[in-house]
Coordinates of C-alpha atoms in Angstrom, one line a residue:
M22 CA -21.9 27.2 9.5
A23 CA -18.8 24.6 9.0
V24 CA -18.5 24.2 12.8
A25 CA -22.3 23.4 13.2
K26 CA -22.2 21.3 10.2
N27 CA -19.3 19.3 11.8
D28 CA -21.3 19.0 15.0
V29 CA -24.6 17.8 13.0
D30 CA -22.2 15.0 11.4
E31 CA -20.8 14.2 14.8
A32 CA -24.2 14.0 16.2
M33 CA -25.4 11.7 13.3
L34 CA -22.5 9.6 13.5
A35 CA -22.7 9.3 17.4
A36 CA -26.5 8.3 16.8
K37 CA -25.8 5.7 14.1
K38 CA -22.9 4.4 16.4
D39 CA -25.4 4.3 19.4
V40 CA -28.1 2.4 17.0
E41 CA -25.6 0.1 15.7
E42 CA -24.3 -0.9 19.2
A43 CA -28.1 -1.4 20.2
K44 CA -28.5 -3.6 17.4
V45 CA -25.4 -5.6 18.1
A46 CA -26.4 -5.6 22.0
A47 CA -29.8 -6.8 21.0
R48 CA -28.5 -9.5 18.4
Q49 CA -26.1 -10.6 21.0
E50 CA -28.9 -11.0 23.5
V51 CA -31.1 -12.9 21.2
E52 CA -28.2 -15.2 20.3
R53 CA -27.4 -15.7 23.9
A54 CA -31.1 -16.3 24.5
M55 CA -31.5 -18.8 21.5
A56 CA -28.3 -20.6 22.5
A57 CA -29.7 -21.1 26.1
T58 CA -32.8 -22.2 24.5
K59 CA -30.9 -24.6 22.4
R60 CA -29.1 -25.8 25.4
E61 CA -32.2 -26.2 27.5
I62 CA -34.0 -28.1 24.6
S63 CA -30.8 -30.3 24.1
N64 CA -30.7 -30.9 28.0
A65 CA -34.6 -31.7 27.9
M66 CA -34.3 -33.9 25.0
V67 CA -31.2 -35.6 26.5
A68 CA -33.2 -36.0 29.9
A69 CA -36.2 -37.3 28.0
Q70 CA -34.0 -39.8 26.0
T71 CA -32.3 -40.8 29.1
E72 CA -35.8 -41.3 30.8
V73 CA -37.0 -43.3 27.7
E74 CA -33.8 -45.4 27.8
E75 CA -34.3 -46.1 31.4
A76 CA -38.0 -46.9 31.0
K77 CA -36.9 -49.1 28.1
I78 CA -34.3 -51.0 30.4
A79 CA -36.6 -51.1 33.2
V80 CA -39.3 -52.8 30.9
K81 CA -36.7 -55.0 29.6
K82 CA -35.6 -55.9 33.0
D83 CA -39.3 -56.6 33.9
V84 CA -39.8 -58.7 31.0
E85 CA -36.6 -60.7 31.6
E86 CA -37.7 -61.1 35.2
A87 CA -41.1 -62.3 34.1
K88 CA -39.7 -64.6 31.7
V89 CA -37.4 -66.0 34.4
A90 CA -40.4 -66.5 36.9
A91 CA -42.4 -68.1 34.2
R92 CA -39.6 -70.6 33.3
D93 CA -39.2 -71.2 37.1
E94 CA -42.9 -71.8 37.5
I95 CA -42.8 -74.1 34.3
A96 CA -39.8 -75.8 35.7
A97 CA -41.5 -76.3 39.0
A98 CA -44.7 -77.3 37.4
M99 CA -42.7 -79.8 35.3
A100 CA -40.9 -81.1 38.2
A101 CA -44.1 -81.5 39.9
T102 CA -45.8 -83.2 37.2
K103 CA -42.9 -85.5 36.9
L104 CA -43.2 -86.4 40.5
D105 CA -46.8 -87.3 40.1
V106 CA -46.2 -89.2 37.2
E107 CA -43.6 -91.2 38.8
E108 CA -45.8 -91.4 42.0
A109 CA -48.9 -92.4 39.7
K110 CA -46.6 -95.0 37.9
I111 CA -45.5 -96.5 41.2
A112 CA -48.8 -96.3 42.8
A113 CA -51.1 -97.6 39.9
K114 CA -49.2 -98.9 37.0
L115 CA -52.7 -100.0 35.7
D116 CA -54.1 -96.5 35.7
V117 CA -51.0 -95.3 33.5
E118 CA -53.2 -94.4 30.7
D119 CA -55.4 -92.4 33.1
A120 CA -52.4 -90.8 34.7
K121 CA -51.1 -90.0 31.2
V122 CA -54.1 -88.2 30.4
A123 CA -54.5 -86.5 33.5
A124 CA -51.1 -85.5 33.5
R125 CA -51.4 -84.4 29.8
Q126 CA -54.5 -82.4 30.9
E127 CA -52.5 -81.1 33.8
V128 CA -49.6 -80.2 31.8
E129 CA -51.7 -78.6 29.0
A130 CA -53.5 -76.5 31.8
V131 CA -50.0 -75.6 33.2
T132 CA -48.8 -74.7 29.8
A133 CA -52.0 -72.6 29.1
A134 CA -51.7 -71.0 32.4
N135 CA -48.0 -70.2 31.8
K136 CA -48.9 -69.0 28.3
L137 CA -51.3 -66.8 29.7
A138 CA -49.0 -65.4 32.4
V139 CA -46.4 -64.7 29.8
K140 CA -48.9 -62.9 27.7
A141 CA -50.1 -60.8 30.5
A142 CA -46.6 -59.9 31.7
M143 CA -45.9 -59.0 28.0
A144 CA -49.0 -57.0 27.7
V145 CA -48.1 -55.2 31.2
A146 CA -44.7 -54.6 30.0
K147 CA -46.0 -53.3 26.7
N148 CA -48.4 -51.1 28.6
D149 CA -45.4 -49.9 30.9
V150 CA -43.3 -49.0 27.8
E151 CA -46.2 -47.4 26.1
E152 CA -47.1 -45.2 29.1
A153 CA -43.3 -44.4 29.4
K154 CA -43.3 -43.2 25.8
V155 CA -46.6 -41.3 26.3
A156 CA -45.1 -39.7 29.5
A157 CA -41.7 -39.0 27.8
S158 CA -43.6 -37.6 24.9
E159 CA -45.6 -35.3 27.1
Q160 CA -42.7 -34.4 29.0
I161 CA -40.7 -33.5 25.9
A162 CA -44.0 -31.6 24.5
R163 CA -44.1 -29.8 27.6
A164 CA -40.3 -29.0 27.5
M165 CA -40.8 -27.8 23.8
A166 CA -43.6 -25.6 24.7
A167 CA -41.7 -24.1 27.7
I168 CA -38.7 -23.5 25.6
K169 CA -41.0 -22.0 22.8
R170 CA -42.5 -19.6 25.3
D171 CA -39.2 -18.6 26.6
A172 CA -38.1 -18.1 23.0
N173 CA -41.0 -16.0 22.2
L174 CA -40.6 -14.2 25.5
A175 CA -36.7 -13.6 24.7
R176 CA -37.8 -12.3 21.2
C177 CA -40.4 -10.0 22.5
A178 CA -38.0 -8.8 25.1
A179 CA -35.2 -8.2 22.3
K180 CA -37.8 -6.8 20.0
T181 CA -38.9 -4.4 22.8
D182 CA -35.1 -3.6 23.7
V183 CA -34.5 -2.9 20.0
E184 CA -37.6 -0.6 20.0
K185 CA -36.6 1.1 22.9
A186 CA -33.0 1.4 21.5
K187 CA -34.4 2.9 18.2
S188 CA -36.6 5.2 20.0
A189 CA -34.1 6.5 22.0
A190 CA -31.4 6.8 19.2
K191 CA -34.2 8.7 17.4
T192 CA -34.9 10.9 20.4
D193 CA -30.9 11.4 20.6
V194 CA -30.8 12.1 16.8
E195 CA -33.6 14.7 17.0
E196 CA -32.1 16.3 20.2
A197 CA -28.7 16.5 18.3
K198 CA -30.3 17.9 15.3
D199 CA -32.1 20.5 17.5
A200 CA -28.8 21.4 19.1
A201 CA -26.9 21.4 15.7
R202 CA -29.6 23.6 14.2
Q203 CA -29.6 26.0 17.4
K204 CA -25.8 26.0 17.0
A205 CA -26.0 26.6 13.3
E206 CA -28.3 29.7 14.1
E207 CA -26.1 30.8 16.8
A208 CA -23.0 30.6 14.2
K209 CA -25.1 32.4 11.7
E210 CA -26.0 35.3 14.1
A211 CA -22.2 35.3 15.0
A212 CA -21.2 35.1 11.3
R213 CA -23.7 38.0 10.7
Q214 CA -22.4 40.1 13.5
E215 CA -18.8 39.7 12.5
A216 CA -19.6 40.5 8.9
E217 CA -21.5 43.6 9.9
E218 CA -18.6 44.5 12.2
A219 CA -16.3 43.8 9.5
K220 CA -18.1 46.0 7.1
I221 CA -18.1 48.7 9.5
A222 CA -14.5 48.3 10.2
A223 CA -13.7 48.1 6.3
K224 CA -16.0 51.1 5.8
L225 CA -13.9 53.0 8.6
D226 CA -10.7 51.7 7.1
G227 CA -11.7 52.9 3.7
E228 CA -12.6 56.3 4.9
E229 CA -9.4 56.3 6.8
A230 CA -7.5 55.2 3.6
K231 CA -9.4 57.8 1.6
V232 CA -8.4 60.6 4.3
A233 CA -4.7 59.3 4.2
A234 CA -4.7 58.9 0.3
R235 CA -6.1 62.6 0.2
K236 CA -3.7 63.8 2.7
D237 CA -0.7 61.9 0.8
V238 CA -2.0 63.5 -2.5
E239 CA -2.1 67.0 -0.8
E240 CA 1.5 66.5 0.6
A241 CA 2.8 65.3 -2.7
K242 CA 1.1 68.3 -4.5
V243 CA 2.9 70.6 -1.9
A244 CA 6.2 68.6 -2.2
A245 CA 6.0 68.8 -6.1
R246 CA 5.2 72.5 -5.9
D247 CA 8.2 73.0 -3.5
E248 CA 10.2 71.0 -5.8
V249 CA 9.2 73.1 -8.8
E250 CA 9.7 76.3 -6.9
A251 CA 12.9 75.0 -5.5
A252 CA 14.0 74.1 -9.1
M253 CA 13.1 77.4 -10.4
A254 CA 14.7 79.2 -7.6
A255 CA 17.8 77.0 -8.0
A256 CA 17.7 77.9 -11.9
Q257 CA 17.5 81.5 -10.8
I258 CA 20.3 81.1 -8.4
R259 CA 22.3 79.3 -10.9
E260 CA 21.8 81.9 -13.4
A261 CA 22.8 84.5 -10.8
R262 CA 25.8 82.6 -9.6
L263 CA 27.0 82.1 -13.1
A264 CA 26.6 85.8 -13.7
A265 CA 28.3 86.5 -10.4
R266 CA 31.0 84.1 -11.2
E267 CA 31.6 85.8 -14.7
D268 CA 31.3 89.3 -13.5
N269 CA 33.0 89.0 -10.2
P270 CA 36.6 88.2 -10.6
E271 CA 37.5 89.4 -7.1
R272 CA 35.4 86.3 -5.8
R273 CA 37.4 83.9 -8.1
L274 CA 40.6 85.4 -6.9
R275 CA 39.6 85.1 -3.3
R276 CA 38.7 81.6 -3.8
Q277 CA 42.1 80.9 -5.3
V278 CA 44.0 82.9 -2.6
S279 CA 41.8 80.8 0.1
L280 CA 42.7 77.5 -1.5
S281 CA 46.3 78.4 -1.9
A282 CA 46.5 79.1 1.8
G283 CA 46.5 75.4 2.1
L284 CA 44.5 73.0 4.5
P285 CA 43.8 73.4 8.2
P286 CA 46.5 72.0 10.4
G287 CA 46.1 68.2 10.7
K288 CA 44.1 67.8 7.6
K289 CA 45.2 66.0 4.3
Y290 CA 42.0 66.5 2.3
H291 CA 39.1 69.1 1.9
Y292 CA 36.7 66.5 1.7
F293 CA 36.2 62.6 1.9
L294 CA 33.9 61.4 -0.9
S295 CA 31.5 58.7 0.4
H296 CA 29.3 56.7 -2.0
K297 CA 28.3 53.1 -2.9
K298 CA 30.0 52.2 -6.2
D299 CA 27.2 49.9 -7.8
H300 CA 23.4 49.6 -8.0
S301 CA 21.2 46.5 -8.5
T302 CA 19.5 48.1 -11.7
L303 CA 21.8 51.0 -12.4
G304 CA 25.1 49.2 -12.5
R305 CA 28.0 51.4 -11.9
Q306 CA 26.3 54.5 -12.8
P307 CA 26.6 55.8 -9.0
E308 CA 30.5 55.6 -9.3
S309 CA 30.2 57.6 -12.5
L310 CA 28.4 60.1 -11.0
A311 CA 30.6 60.4 -7.7
M312 CA 33.5 60.6 -10.2
A313 CA 32.0 63.5 -12.1
I314 CA 31.3 65.3 -8.8
H315 CA 35.0 64.7 -7.5
D316 CA 36.4 66.0 -10.8
S317 CA 34.4 69.0 -10.9
Q318 CA 35.8 70.0 -7.3
V319 CA 39.3 69.1 -8.1
L320 CA 39.0 71.4 -11.1
E321 CA 38.0 74.1 -8.4
G322 CA 41.3 73.5 -6.6
F323 CA 39.9 71.2 -3.8
V324 CA 41.7 68.1 -2.6
G325 CA 39.4 65.3 -2.3
F326 CA 39.8 61.6 -1.1
F327 CA 38.3 59.4 -3.7
D328 CA 38.9 55.6 -3.2
V329 CA 39.4 55.1 -6.9
D330 CA 42.5 57.4 -6.8
D331 CA 43.5 56.9 -3.2
L332 CA 42.6 53.7 -1.6
K333 CA 45.3 51.1 -1.7
T334 CA 44.3 48.8 1.0
I335 CA 40.7 48.5 2.6
S336 CA 40.6 48.4 6.3
T337 CA 38.2 50.0 8.9
E338 CA 41.2 51.6 10.6
Q339 CA 42.4 53.2 7.5
V340 CA 39.0 54.5 6.3
A341 CA 38.6 55.9 9.9
E342 CA 41.9 57.9 9.6
D343 CA 41.1 59.1 6.1
V344 CA 37.9 60.4 7.3
K345 CA 39.4 62.0 10.5
S346 CA 42.0 63.7 7.9
S347 CA 39.3 65.4 6.0
C348 CA 37.8 68.6 6.6
A349 CA 34.2 67.5 5.5
L350 CA 32.4 64.4 4.4
V351 CA 30.5 64.6 1.0
V352 CA 27.9 61.9 0.4
V353 CA 26.5 60.7 -2.8
L354 CA 23.3 59.1 -2.1
H355 CA 20.7 56.9 -4.1
D356 CA 18.0 54.6 -2.7
E357 CA 20.5 51.6 -2.0
T358 CA 23.5 53.5 -0.3
C359 CA 22.1 52.9 3.1
A360 CA 22.4 49.2 2.6
S361 CA 26.2 49.6 2.3
S362 CA 28.0 48.8 5.7
W363 CA 31.3 50.6 4.4
C364 CA 29.1 53.9 3.8
Q365 CA 27.6 53.6 7.2
F366 CA 30.9 53.1 8.9
E367 CA 32.3 56.3 7.0
W368 CA 29.2 58.2 8.3
Q369 CA 29.6 57.1 11.9
A370 CA 33.4 57.9 11.8
A371 CA 32.5 61.5 10.6
Q372 CA 30.0 61.8 13.4
L373 CA 32.5 60.7 15.9
A374 CA 35.1 63.1 14.6
G375 CA 32.5 66.0 14.4
I376 CA 33.2 66.4 10.7
P377 CA 30.5 68.3 8.6
C378 CA 28.6 66.3 5.9
L379 CA 27.1 67.4 2.8
C380 CA 24.5 64.9 1.0
I381 CA 23.9 64.9 -2.7
V382 CA 20.9 63.0 -4.0
D383 CA 21.0 61.5 -7.6
A384 CA 17.5 63.0 -8.4
N385 CA 17.7 61.5 -11.7
H386 CA 17.4 58.0 -10.6
A387 CA 15.9 58.1 -6.8
C388 CA 13.2 59.8 -5.1
R389 CA 14.5 62.5 -2.8
R390 CA 11.8 61.7 -0.3
T391 CA 12.5 57.9 -0.1
V392 CA 16.3 58.6 0.3
L393 CA 15.4 61.1 3.0
E394 CA 13.4 58.7 5.0
Q395 CA 16.1 56.0 4.6
V396 CA 19.0 58.3 5.9
K397 CA 16.8 59.6 8.7
A398 CA 16.2 56.0 9.8
C399 CA 20.0 55.1 9.4
N400 CA 21.9 57.9 10.6
P401 CA 20.2 61.6 11.2
Y402 CA 23.5 63.1 11.6
L403 CA 23.7 63.5 7.7
M404 CA 20.3 65.5 7.9
K405 CA 22.2 68.6 9.7
H406 CA 23.0 70.5 6.4
Q407 CA 20.8 71.3 3.5
W408 CA 21.0 68.7 0.8
V409 CA 21.8 69.3 -2.8
S410 CA 19.6 67.5 -5.5
Y411 CA 21.8 66.5 -8.6
I412 CA 20.0 66.7 -11.9
D413 CA 21.7 66.4 -15.2
S414 CA 19.9 69.6 -16.5
Y415 CA 21.2 71.6 -13.5
R416 CA 24.4 69.8 -13.0
H417 CA 26.4 73.0 -13.0
D418 CA 24.3 74.5 -10.4
A419 CA 24.8 71.5 -8.0
S420 CA 28.6 71.7 -8.6
T421 CA 28.5 75.3 -7.7
Q422 CA 26.5 74.7 -4.5
I423 CA 29.1 72.0 -3.5
T424 CA 32.0 74.4 -4.1
D425 CA 30.3 77.1 -2.2
W426 CA 29.6 74.7 0.7
L427 CA 33.1 73.4 0.8
H428 CA 34.6 77.0 0.8
E429 CA 32.4 77.6 3.9
H430 CA 33.1 74.2 5.7
A431 CA 36.3 72.8 4.3
T432 CA 38.8 75.8 4.2
Q433 CA 40.9 77.8 6.4
D434 CA 39.6 81.2 7.3

């Protein structure tokens, strides 16, 4: 849905951008047409003004020429009149008055003729100017009409282009909407299918989880039953061993004789006690437990290596040597023991030397199964012999099991 919406938004933005670009292009084209039209109008007006100026200059020139011609004619007429007068004075002094009258009449006639000629020339020049103005006005009107037609055509063309651009943009938008709608439908269908598959997978996972949980519950029930049965059996064995210990002095004597016989050749200790002293939540409690186990076996007559009593310097060489000098390795475990690099080193040294290992789990503070999985992943060599669960209420039984195991694996026959 989000992808489809993004596609629709992108299509709308693209269409909007195309419309804006079409508007800008149309506006630019109209502006270019208007600018060209303005230039043509300006050029036409300049040309018309130039023609009018030229017509004025020509008319002015014609008027000047007409004036010059009239002036020349008047001068010629006056010169001719003067000559006639002189001739009339010379020829007939008596007829001076007549000649004067005739000359005056002739001058008046010439003047009138000259005035008529000047008026006619001015009328012609005025007519030419008016015709030039009319022609210029008509030309300007034609140019303006042509320019107006061109502007109207340009506006119509621009409007047509804009309408086409709008129509194309609208078509693109509709197509984009259709494509986006189709993609949205496809996305919905894909999402629906994925949801169905997820539901089916979740249902399968739920069924598998239920089966696994049911299996875990059954295993937990079996383990709890086994632990209860083991605890009951251990209690019975403890009671039987206590009775046997109390009622069998020969066994106590045999153990004392066995221990008094000494250690096997090359051995300094019956056992090496491996443990992690501290715990993130229990503090130094693991060390106290290890010390209690060590003290109980010392009371039984065993010689054990316990770092609180024996370790003077810490080095891997010395630790490996002490492990090799022991008949067995007694390991006290809780849920953080496998995190100790020193403990792992001691276990590896015992494995390399072929020394048997007895594991004791602090069942009061750790889950036996959790510790079992940790040791199995860390060093399976420690799982060769049956483990002992140390519980406060059965601590005497646990001590008896450790003692019996040490008599079997850590004493000389």
